[in-house]
mmCIF file of C-alpha atoms and ligand atoms in Angstrom:
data_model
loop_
_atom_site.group_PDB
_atom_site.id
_atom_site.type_symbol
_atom_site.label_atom_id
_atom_site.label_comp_id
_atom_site.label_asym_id
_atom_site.label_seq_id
_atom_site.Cartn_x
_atom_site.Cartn_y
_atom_site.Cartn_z
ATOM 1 C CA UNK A 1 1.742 -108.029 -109.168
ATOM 2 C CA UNK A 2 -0.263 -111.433 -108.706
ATOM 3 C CA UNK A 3 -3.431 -110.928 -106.214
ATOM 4 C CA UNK A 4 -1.377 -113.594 -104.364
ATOM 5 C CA UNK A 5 1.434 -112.570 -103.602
ATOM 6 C CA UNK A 6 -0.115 -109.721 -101.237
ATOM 7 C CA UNK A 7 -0.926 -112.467 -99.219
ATOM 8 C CA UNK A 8 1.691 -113.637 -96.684
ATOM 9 C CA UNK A 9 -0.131 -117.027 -96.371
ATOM 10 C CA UNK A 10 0.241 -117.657 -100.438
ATOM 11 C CA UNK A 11 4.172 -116.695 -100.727
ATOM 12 C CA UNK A 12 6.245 -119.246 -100.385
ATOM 13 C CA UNK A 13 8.591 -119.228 -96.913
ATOM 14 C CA UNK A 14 12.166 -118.486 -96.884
ATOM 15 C CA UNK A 15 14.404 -122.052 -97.349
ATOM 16 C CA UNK A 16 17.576 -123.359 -95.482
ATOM 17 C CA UNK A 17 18.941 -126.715 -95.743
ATOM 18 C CA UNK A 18 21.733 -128.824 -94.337
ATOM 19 C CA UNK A 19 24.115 -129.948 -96.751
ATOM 20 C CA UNK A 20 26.584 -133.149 -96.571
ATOM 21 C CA UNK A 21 27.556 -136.704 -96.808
ATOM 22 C CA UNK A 22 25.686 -138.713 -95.528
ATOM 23 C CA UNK A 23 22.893 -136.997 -94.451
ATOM 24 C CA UNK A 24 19.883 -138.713 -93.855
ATOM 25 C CA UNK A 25 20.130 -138.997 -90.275
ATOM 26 C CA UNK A 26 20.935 -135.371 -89.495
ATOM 27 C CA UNK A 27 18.873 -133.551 -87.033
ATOM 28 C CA UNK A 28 18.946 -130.341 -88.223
ATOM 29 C CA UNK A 29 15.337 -130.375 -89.730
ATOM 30 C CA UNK A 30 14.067 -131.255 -86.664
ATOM 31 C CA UNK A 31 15.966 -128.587 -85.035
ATOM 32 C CA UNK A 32 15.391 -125.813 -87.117
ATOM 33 C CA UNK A 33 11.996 -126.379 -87.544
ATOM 34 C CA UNK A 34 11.718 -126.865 -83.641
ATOM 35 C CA UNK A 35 13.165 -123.600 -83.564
ATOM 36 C CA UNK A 36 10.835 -121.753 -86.129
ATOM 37 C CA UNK A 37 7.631 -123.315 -84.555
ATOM 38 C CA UNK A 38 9.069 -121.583 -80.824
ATOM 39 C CA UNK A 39 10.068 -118.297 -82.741
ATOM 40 C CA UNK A 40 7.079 -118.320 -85.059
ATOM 41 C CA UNK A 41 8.836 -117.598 -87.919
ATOM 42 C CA UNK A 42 7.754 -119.240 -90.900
ATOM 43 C CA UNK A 43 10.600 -121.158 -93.243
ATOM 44 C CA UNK A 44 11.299 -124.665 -94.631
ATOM 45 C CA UNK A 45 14.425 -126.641 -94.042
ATOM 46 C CA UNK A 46 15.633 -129.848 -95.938
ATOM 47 C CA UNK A 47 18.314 -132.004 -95.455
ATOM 48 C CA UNK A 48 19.979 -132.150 -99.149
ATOM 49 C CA UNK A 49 22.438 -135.125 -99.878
ATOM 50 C CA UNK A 50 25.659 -133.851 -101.738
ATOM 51 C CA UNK A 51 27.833 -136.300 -103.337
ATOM 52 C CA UNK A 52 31.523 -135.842 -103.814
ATOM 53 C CA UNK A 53 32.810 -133.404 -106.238
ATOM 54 C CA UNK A 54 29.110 -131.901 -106.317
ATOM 55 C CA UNK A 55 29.222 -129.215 -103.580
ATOM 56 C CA UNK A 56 29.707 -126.335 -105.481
ATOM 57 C CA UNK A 57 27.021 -127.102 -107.949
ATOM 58 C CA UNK A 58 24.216 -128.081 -104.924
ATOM 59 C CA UNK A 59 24.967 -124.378 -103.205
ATOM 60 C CA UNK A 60 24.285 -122.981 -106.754
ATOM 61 C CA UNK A 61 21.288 -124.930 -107.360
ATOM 62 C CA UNK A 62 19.979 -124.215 -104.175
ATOM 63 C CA UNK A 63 20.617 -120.637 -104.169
ATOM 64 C CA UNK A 64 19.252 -119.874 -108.014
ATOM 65 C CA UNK A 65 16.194 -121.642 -106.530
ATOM 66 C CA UNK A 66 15.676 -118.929 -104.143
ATOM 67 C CA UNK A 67 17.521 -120.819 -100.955
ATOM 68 C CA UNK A 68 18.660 -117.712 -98.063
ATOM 69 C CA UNK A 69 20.787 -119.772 -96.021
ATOM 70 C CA UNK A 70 22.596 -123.473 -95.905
ATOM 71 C CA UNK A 71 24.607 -125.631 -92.792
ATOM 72 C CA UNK A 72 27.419 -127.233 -94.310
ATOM 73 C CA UNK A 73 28.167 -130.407 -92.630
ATOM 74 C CA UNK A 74 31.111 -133.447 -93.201
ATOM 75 C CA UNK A 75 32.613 -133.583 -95.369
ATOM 76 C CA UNK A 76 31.766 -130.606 -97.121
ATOM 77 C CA UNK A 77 32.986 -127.546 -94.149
ATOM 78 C CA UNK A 78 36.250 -126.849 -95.976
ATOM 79 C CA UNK A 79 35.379 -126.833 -99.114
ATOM 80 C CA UNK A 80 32.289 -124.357 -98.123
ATOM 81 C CA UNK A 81 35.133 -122.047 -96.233
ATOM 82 C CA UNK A 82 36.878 -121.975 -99.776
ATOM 83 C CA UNK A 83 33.666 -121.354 -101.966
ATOM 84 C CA UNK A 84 32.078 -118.234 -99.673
ATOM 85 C CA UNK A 85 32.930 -114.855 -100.709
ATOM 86 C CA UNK A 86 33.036 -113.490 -97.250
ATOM 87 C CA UNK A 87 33.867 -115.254 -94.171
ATOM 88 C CA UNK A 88 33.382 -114.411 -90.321
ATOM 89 C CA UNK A 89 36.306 -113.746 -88.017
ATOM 90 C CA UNK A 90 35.667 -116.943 -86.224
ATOM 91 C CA UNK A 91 34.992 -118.672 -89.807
ATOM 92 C CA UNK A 92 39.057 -117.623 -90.981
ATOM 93 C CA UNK A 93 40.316 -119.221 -87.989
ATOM 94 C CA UNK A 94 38.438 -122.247 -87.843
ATOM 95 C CA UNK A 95 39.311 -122.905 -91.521
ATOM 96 C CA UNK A 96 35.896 -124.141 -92.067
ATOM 97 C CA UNK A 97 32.581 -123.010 -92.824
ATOM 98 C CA UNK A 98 29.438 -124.615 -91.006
ATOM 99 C CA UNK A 99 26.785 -121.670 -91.908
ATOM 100 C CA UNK A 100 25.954 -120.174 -95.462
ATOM 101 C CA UNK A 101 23.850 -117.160 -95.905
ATOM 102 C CA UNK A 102 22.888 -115.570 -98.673
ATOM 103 C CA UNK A 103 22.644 -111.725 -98.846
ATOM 104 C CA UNK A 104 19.837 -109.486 -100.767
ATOM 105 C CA UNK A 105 22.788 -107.987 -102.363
ATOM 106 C CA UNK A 106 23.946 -111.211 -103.694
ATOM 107 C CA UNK A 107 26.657 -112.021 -101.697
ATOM 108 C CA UNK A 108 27.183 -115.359 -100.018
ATOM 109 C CA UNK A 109 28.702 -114.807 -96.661
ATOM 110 C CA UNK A 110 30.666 -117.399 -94.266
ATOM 111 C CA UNK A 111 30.392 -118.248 -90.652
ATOM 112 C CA UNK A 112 30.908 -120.818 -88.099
ATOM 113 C CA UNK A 113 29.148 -121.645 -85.253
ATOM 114 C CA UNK A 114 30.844 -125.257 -84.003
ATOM 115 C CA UNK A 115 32.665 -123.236 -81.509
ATOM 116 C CA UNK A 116 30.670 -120.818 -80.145
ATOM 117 C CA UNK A 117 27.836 -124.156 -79.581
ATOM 118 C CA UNK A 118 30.792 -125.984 -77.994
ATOM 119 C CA UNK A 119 31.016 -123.311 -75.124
ATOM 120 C CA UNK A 120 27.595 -122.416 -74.893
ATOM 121 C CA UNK A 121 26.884 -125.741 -74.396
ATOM 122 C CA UNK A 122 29.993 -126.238 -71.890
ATOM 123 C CA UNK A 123 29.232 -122.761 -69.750
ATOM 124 C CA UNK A 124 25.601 -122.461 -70.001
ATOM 125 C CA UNK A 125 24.052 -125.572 -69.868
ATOM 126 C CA UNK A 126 26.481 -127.448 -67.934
ATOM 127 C CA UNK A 127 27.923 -124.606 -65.645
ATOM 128 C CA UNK A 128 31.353 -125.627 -66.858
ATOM 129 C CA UNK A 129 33.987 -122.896 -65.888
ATOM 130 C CA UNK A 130 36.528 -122.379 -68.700
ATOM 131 C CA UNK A 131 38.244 -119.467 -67.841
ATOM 132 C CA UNK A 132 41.656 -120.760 -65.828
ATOM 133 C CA UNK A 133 40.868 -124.340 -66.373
ATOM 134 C CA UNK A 134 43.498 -127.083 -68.087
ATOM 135 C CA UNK A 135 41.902 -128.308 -70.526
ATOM 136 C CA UNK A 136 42.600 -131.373 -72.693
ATOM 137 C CA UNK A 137 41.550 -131.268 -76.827
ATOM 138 C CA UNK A 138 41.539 -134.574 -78.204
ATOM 139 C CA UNK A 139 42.503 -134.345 -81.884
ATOM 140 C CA UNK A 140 44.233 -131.773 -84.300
ATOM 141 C CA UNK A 141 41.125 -132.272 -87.500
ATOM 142 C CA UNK A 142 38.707 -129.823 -89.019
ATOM 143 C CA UNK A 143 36.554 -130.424 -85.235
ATOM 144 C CA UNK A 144 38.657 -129.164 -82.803
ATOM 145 C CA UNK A 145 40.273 -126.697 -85.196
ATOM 146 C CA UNK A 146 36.702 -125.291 -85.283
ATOM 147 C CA UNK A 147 36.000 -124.659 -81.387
ATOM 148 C CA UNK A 148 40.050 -123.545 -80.781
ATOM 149 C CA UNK A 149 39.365 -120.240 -81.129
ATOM 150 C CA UNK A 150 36.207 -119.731 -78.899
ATOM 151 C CA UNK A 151 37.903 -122.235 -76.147
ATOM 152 C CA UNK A 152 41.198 -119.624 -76.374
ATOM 153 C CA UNK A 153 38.860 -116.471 -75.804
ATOM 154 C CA UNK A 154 37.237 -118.022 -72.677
ATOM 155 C CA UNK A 155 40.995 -117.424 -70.815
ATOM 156 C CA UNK A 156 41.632 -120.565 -69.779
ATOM 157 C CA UNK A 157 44.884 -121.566 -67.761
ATOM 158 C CA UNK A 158 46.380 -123.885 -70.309
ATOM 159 C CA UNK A 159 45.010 -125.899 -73.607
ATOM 160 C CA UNK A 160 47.266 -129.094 -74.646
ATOM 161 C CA UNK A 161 46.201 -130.591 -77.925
ATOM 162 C CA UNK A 162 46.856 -134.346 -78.138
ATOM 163 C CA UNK A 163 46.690 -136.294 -81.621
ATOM 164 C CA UNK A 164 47.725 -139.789 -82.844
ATOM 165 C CA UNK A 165 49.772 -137.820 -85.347
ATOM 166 C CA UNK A 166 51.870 -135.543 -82.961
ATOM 167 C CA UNK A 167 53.254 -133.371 -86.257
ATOM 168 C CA UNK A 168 49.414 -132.020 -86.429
ATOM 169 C CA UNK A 169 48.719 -131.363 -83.184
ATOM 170 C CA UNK A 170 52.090 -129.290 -82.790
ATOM 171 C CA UNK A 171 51.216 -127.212 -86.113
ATOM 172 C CA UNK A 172 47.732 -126.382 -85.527
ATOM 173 C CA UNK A 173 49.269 -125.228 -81.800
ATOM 174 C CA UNK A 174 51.599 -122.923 -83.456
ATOM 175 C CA UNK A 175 49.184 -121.411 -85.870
ATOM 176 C CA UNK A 176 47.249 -119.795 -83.319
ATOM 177 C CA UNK A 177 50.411 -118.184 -81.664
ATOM 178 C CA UNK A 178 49.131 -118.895 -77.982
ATOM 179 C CA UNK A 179 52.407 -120.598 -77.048
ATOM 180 C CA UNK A 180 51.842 -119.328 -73.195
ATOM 181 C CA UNK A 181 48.772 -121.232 -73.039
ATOM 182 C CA UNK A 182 48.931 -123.572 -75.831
ATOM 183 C CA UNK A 183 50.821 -127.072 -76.715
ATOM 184 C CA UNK A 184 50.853 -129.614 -79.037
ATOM 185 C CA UNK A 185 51.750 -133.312 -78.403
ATOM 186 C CA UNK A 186 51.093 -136.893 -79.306
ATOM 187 C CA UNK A 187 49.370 -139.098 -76.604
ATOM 188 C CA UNK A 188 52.396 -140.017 -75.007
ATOM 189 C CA UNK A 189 53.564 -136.794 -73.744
ATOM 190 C CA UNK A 190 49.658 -136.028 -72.501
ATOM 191 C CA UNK A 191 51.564 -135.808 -68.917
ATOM 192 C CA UNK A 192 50.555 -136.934 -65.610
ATOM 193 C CA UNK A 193 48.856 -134.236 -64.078
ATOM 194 C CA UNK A 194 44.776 -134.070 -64.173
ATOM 195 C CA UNK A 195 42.786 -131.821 -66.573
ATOM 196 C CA UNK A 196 38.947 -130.190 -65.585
ATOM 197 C CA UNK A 197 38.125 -130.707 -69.150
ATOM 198 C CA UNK A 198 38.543 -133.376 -71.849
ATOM 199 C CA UNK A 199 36.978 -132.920 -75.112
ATOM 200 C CA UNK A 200 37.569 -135.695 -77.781
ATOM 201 C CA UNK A 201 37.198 -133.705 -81.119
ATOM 202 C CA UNK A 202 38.651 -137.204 -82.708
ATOM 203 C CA UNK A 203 36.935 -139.060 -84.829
ATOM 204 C CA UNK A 204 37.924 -142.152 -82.720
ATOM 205 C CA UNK A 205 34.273 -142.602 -81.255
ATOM 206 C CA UNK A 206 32.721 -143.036 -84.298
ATOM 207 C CA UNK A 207 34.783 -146.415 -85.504
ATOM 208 C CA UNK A 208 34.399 -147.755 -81.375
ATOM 209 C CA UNK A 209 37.836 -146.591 -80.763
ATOM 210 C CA UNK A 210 39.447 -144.617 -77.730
ATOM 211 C CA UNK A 211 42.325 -142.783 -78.085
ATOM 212 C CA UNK A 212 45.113 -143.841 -75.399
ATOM 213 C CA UNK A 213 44.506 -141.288 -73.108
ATOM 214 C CA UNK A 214 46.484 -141.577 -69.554
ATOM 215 C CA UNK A 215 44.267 -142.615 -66.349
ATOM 216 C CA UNK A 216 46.191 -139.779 -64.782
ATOM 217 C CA UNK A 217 44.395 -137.091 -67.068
ATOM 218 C CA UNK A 218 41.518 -138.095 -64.886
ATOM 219 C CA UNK A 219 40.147 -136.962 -61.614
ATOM 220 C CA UNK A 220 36.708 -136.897 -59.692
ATOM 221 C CA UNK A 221 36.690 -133.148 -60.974
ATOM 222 C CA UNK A 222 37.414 -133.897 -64.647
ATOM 223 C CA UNK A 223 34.321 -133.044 -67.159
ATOM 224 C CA UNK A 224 34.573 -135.049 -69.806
ATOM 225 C CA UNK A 225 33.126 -134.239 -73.441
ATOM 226 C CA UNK A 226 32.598 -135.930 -76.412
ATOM 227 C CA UNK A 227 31.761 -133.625 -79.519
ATOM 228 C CA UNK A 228 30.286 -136.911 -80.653
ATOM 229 C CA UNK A 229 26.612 -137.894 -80.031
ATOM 230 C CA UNK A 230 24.794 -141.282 -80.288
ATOM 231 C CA UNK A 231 21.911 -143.359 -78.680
ATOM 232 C CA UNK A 232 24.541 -144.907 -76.798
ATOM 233 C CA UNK A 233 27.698 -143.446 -74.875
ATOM 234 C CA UNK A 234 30.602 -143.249 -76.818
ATOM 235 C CA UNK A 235 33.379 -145.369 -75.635
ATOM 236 C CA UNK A 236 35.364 -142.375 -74.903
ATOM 237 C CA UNK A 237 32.087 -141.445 -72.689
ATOM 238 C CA UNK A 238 32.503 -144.769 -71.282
ATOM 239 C CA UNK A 239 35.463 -144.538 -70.483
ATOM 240 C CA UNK A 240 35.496 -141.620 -68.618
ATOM 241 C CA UNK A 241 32.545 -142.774 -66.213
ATOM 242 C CA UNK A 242 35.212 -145.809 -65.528
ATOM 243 C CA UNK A 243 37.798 -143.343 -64.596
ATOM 244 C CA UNK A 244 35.357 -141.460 -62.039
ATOM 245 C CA UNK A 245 34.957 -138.478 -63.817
ATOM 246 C CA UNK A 246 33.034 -135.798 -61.986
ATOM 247 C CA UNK A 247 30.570 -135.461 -65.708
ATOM 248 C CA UNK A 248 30.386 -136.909 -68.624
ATOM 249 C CA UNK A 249 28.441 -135.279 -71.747
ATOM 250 C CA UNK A 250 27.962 -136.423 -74.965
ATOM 251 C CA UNK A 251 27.787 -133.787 -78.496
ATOM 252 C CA UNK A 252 24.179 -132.893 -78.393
ATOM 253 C CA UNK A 253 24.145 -129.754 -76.755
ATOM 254 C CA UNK A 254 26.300 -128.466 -78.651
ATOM 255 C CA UNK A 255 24.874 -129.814 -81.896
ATOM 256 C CA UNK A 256 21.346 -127.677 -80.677
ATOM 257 C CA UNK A 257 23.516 -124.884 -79.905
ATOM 258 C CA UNK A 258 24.938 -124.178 -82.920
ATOM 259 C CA UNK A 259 22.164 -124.423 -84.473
ATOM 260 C CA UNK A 260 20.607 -121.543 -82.646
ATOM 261 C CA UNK A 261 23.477 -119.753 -83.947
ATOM 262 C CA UNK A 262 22.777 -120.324 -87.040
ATOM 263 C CA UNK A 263 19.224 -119.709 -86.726
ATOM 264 C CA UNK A 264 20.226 -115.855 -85.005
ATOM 265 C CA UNK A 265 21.944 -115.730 -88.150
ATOM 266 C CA UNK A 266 19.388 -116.225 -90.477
ATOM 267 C CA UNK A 267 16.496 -115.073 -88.352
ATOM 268 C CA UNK A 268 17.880 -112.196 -85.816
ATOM 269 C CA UNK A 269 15.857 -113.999 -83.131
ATOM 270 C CA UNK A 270 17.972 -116.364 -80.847
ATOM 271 C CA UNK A 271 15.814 -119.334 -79.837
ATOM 272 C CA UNK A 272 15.211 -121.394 -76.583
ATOM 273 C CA UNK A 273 17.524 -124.032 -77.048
ATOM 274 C CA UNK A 274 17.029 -126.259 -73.828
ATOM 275 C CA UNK A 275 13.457 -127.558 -74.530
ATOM 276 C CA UNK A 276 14.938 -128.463 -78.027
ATOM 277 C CA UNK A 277 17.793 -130.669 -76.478
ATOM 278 C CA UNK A 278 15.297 -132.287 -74.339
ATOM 279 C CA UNK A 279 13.115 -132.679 -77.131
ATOM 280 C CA UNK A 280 16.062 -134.981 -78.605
ATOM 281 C CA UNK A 281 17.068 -136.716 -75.634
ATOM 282 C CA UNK A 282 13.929 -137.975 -75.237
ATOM 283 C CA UNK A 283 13.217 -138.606 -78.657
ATOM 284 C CA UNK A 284 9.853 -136.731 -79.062
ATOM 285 C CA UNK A 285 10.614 -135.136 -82.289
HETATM 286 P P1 ATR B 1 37.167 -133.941 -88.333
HETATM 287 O O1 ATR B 1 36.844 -132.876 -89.301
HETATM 288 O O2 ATR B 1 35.981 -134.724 -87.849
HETATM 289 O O3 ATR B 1 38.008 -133.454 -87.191
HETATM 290 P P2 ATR B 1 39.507 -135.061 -89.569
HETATM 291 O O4 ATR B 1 39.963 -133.705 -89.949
HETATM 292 O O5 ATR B 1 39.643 -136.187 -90.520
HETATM 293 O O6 ATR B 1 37.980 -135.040 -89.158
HETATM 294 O O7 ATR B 1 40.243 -135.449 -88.199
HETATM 295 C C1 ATR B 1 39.995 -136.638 -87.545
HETATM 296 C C2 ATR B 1 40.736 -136.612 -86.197
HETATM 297 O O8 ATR B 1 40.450 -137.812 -85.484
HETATM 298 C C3 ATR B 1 42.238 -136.560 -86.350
HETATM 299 O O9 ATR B 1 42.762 -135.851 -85.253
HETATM 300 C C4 ATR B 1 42.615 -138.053 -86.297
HETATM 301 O O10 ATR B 1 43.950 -138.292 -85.913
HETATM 302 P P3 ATR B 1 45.129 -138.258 -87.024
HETATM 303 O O11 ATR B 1 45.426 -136.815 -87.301
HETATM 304 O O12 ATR B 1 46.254 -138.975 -86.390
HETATM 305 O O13 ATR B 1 44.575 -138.980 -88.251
HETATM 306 C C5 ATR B 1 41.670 -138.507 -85.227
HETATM 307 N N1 ATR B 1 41.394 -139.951 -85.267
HETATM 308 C C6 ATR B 1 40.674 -140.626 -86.210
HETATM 309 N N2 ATR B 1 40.577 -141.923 -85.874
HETATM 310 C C7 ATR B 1 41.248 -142.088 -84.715
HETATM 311 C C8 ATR B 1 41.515 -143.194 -83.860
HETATM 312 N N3 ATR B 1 41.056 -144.420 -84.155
HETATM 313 N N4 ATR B 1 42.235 -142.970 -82.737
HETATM 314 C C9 ATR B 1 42.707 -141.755 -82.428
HETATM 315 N N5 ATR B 1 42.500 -140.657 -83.202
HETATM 316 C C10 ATR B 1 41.777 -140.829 -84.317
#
């Protein structure tokens, strides 16, 4: 054995990296390595550019050059749910996988924390009640197939699904078998009646586009979410102030909080995650 390598200080630290397209503006370097600086755990974390038709490849590359662990981000989530030789619970029903890791035993092993984030972000750090609300999911794509599940297992009173394309909303509805508390429409058939929570898991926000969404959706108790983030409020953010909704939230909680997920993957130790979010917000990192 090298002289060296008895020294912690002179082995190299374990790696993780985000993986996508694009990349280069991701925060999860600065979150992860926020994270490891609070836990004292020493790793390194990249952010790797993957072009199209090169996923597969990267995760090899990565792993053969002694990576433990990868986030998958768009567009690559399906195509990592595919490639993993073992998946989560949570990871089957989302469809997508958002967390790599790589076992001693040489297994790589599936997971996904979008939803879990989404609700810890929702119930914890906004002391939103889920359990026998009505709650509105804007969108039937790989996003709000993601946080379903975790949204279902909260109880809540009813969950309509609303897409431009009403065939997907009604399918993904009927794949989770919920039909008591779960329905699947196109914008038009939203209904009249107000909702405590609207999520927009579309991908509206990010070409300045709102999805017709009824006035009527809205009250002064509605909490309304965009899985989106930005410097700016989204226009569905915008929106909702207009309407008088009781709160509106933008994406980055739950960005941060699926990270830590991750990171209690990978690590076993969960991490503070509110000094991290304020970290963001006010841009210190
Ligand atoms: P993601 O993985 O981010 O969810 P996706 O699977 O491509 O991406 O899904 C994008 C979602 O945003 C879809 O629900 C899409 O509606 P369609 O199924 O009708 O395509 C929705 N979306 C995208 N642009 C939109 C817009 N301008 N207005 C309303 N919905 C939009």
């Amino acid at each position: 054995m090298a002289l060296s390598s008895l020294f912690d200080f002179d082995v190299k630290p374990p790696r993780y990296a985000v993986m996508g397209n694009p990349i280069a503006h991701s925060k999860s370097p600065l979150i992860h390595t926020a994270f490891a600086k609070q836990t004292d755990q020493r790793l390194s974390y990249s952010a790797i550019q993957v072009d199209a038709g090169g996923f597969k490849q990267a995760v090899g590359n990565f792993r053969a050059s002694g990576g433990k662990g990868i986030n998958i981000t768009i567009p690559f989530k399906q195509e990592a749910w595919a490639l993993v030789d073992e998946r989560s619970e949570r990871a089957t029903q989302a469809g997508a996988v958002n967390t790599i890791s790589f076992s001693d035993d040489g297994r790589c092993i599936g997971d996904n924390t979008d939803g879990v984030g989404l609700v810890r972000d929702l119930m914890e750090n906004h002391s939103i009640q889920l359990s026998d609300a009505r709650i509105l999911l804007l969108g039937a794509g790989g996003a709000v197939r993601g946080v379903l599940g975790p949204l279902l297992a909260q109880q809540p009173a009813e969950i309509v699904i609303a897409n431009r394309t009403e065939e997907k909303a009604v399918e993904l509805a009927a794949e989770f078998k919920r039909n008591e508390l779960l329905r699947g429409c196109g914008f038009q058939s939203i209904g009249e009646q107000p909702f405590d929570l609207i999520i927009n898991g579309t991908a509206a926000s990010l070409q300045g586009d709102l999805p017709p969404i009824p006035a009527s959706a809205v009250s002064d108790k509605t909490c309304c979410y965009d899985m989106m983030y930005g410097k700016e409020p989204t226009v569905f953010m915008r929106w909702a102030s207009e309407q008088g909704a009781a709160k509106v939230i933008d994406g980055l909680g739950m960005l941060v909080e699926q990270a830590a997920e991750s990171f209690y993957i990978w690590r076993g130790v969960r991490p503070e995650t509110a000094e991290v979010i304020v970290q963001l917000r006010t841009g210190q990192n």
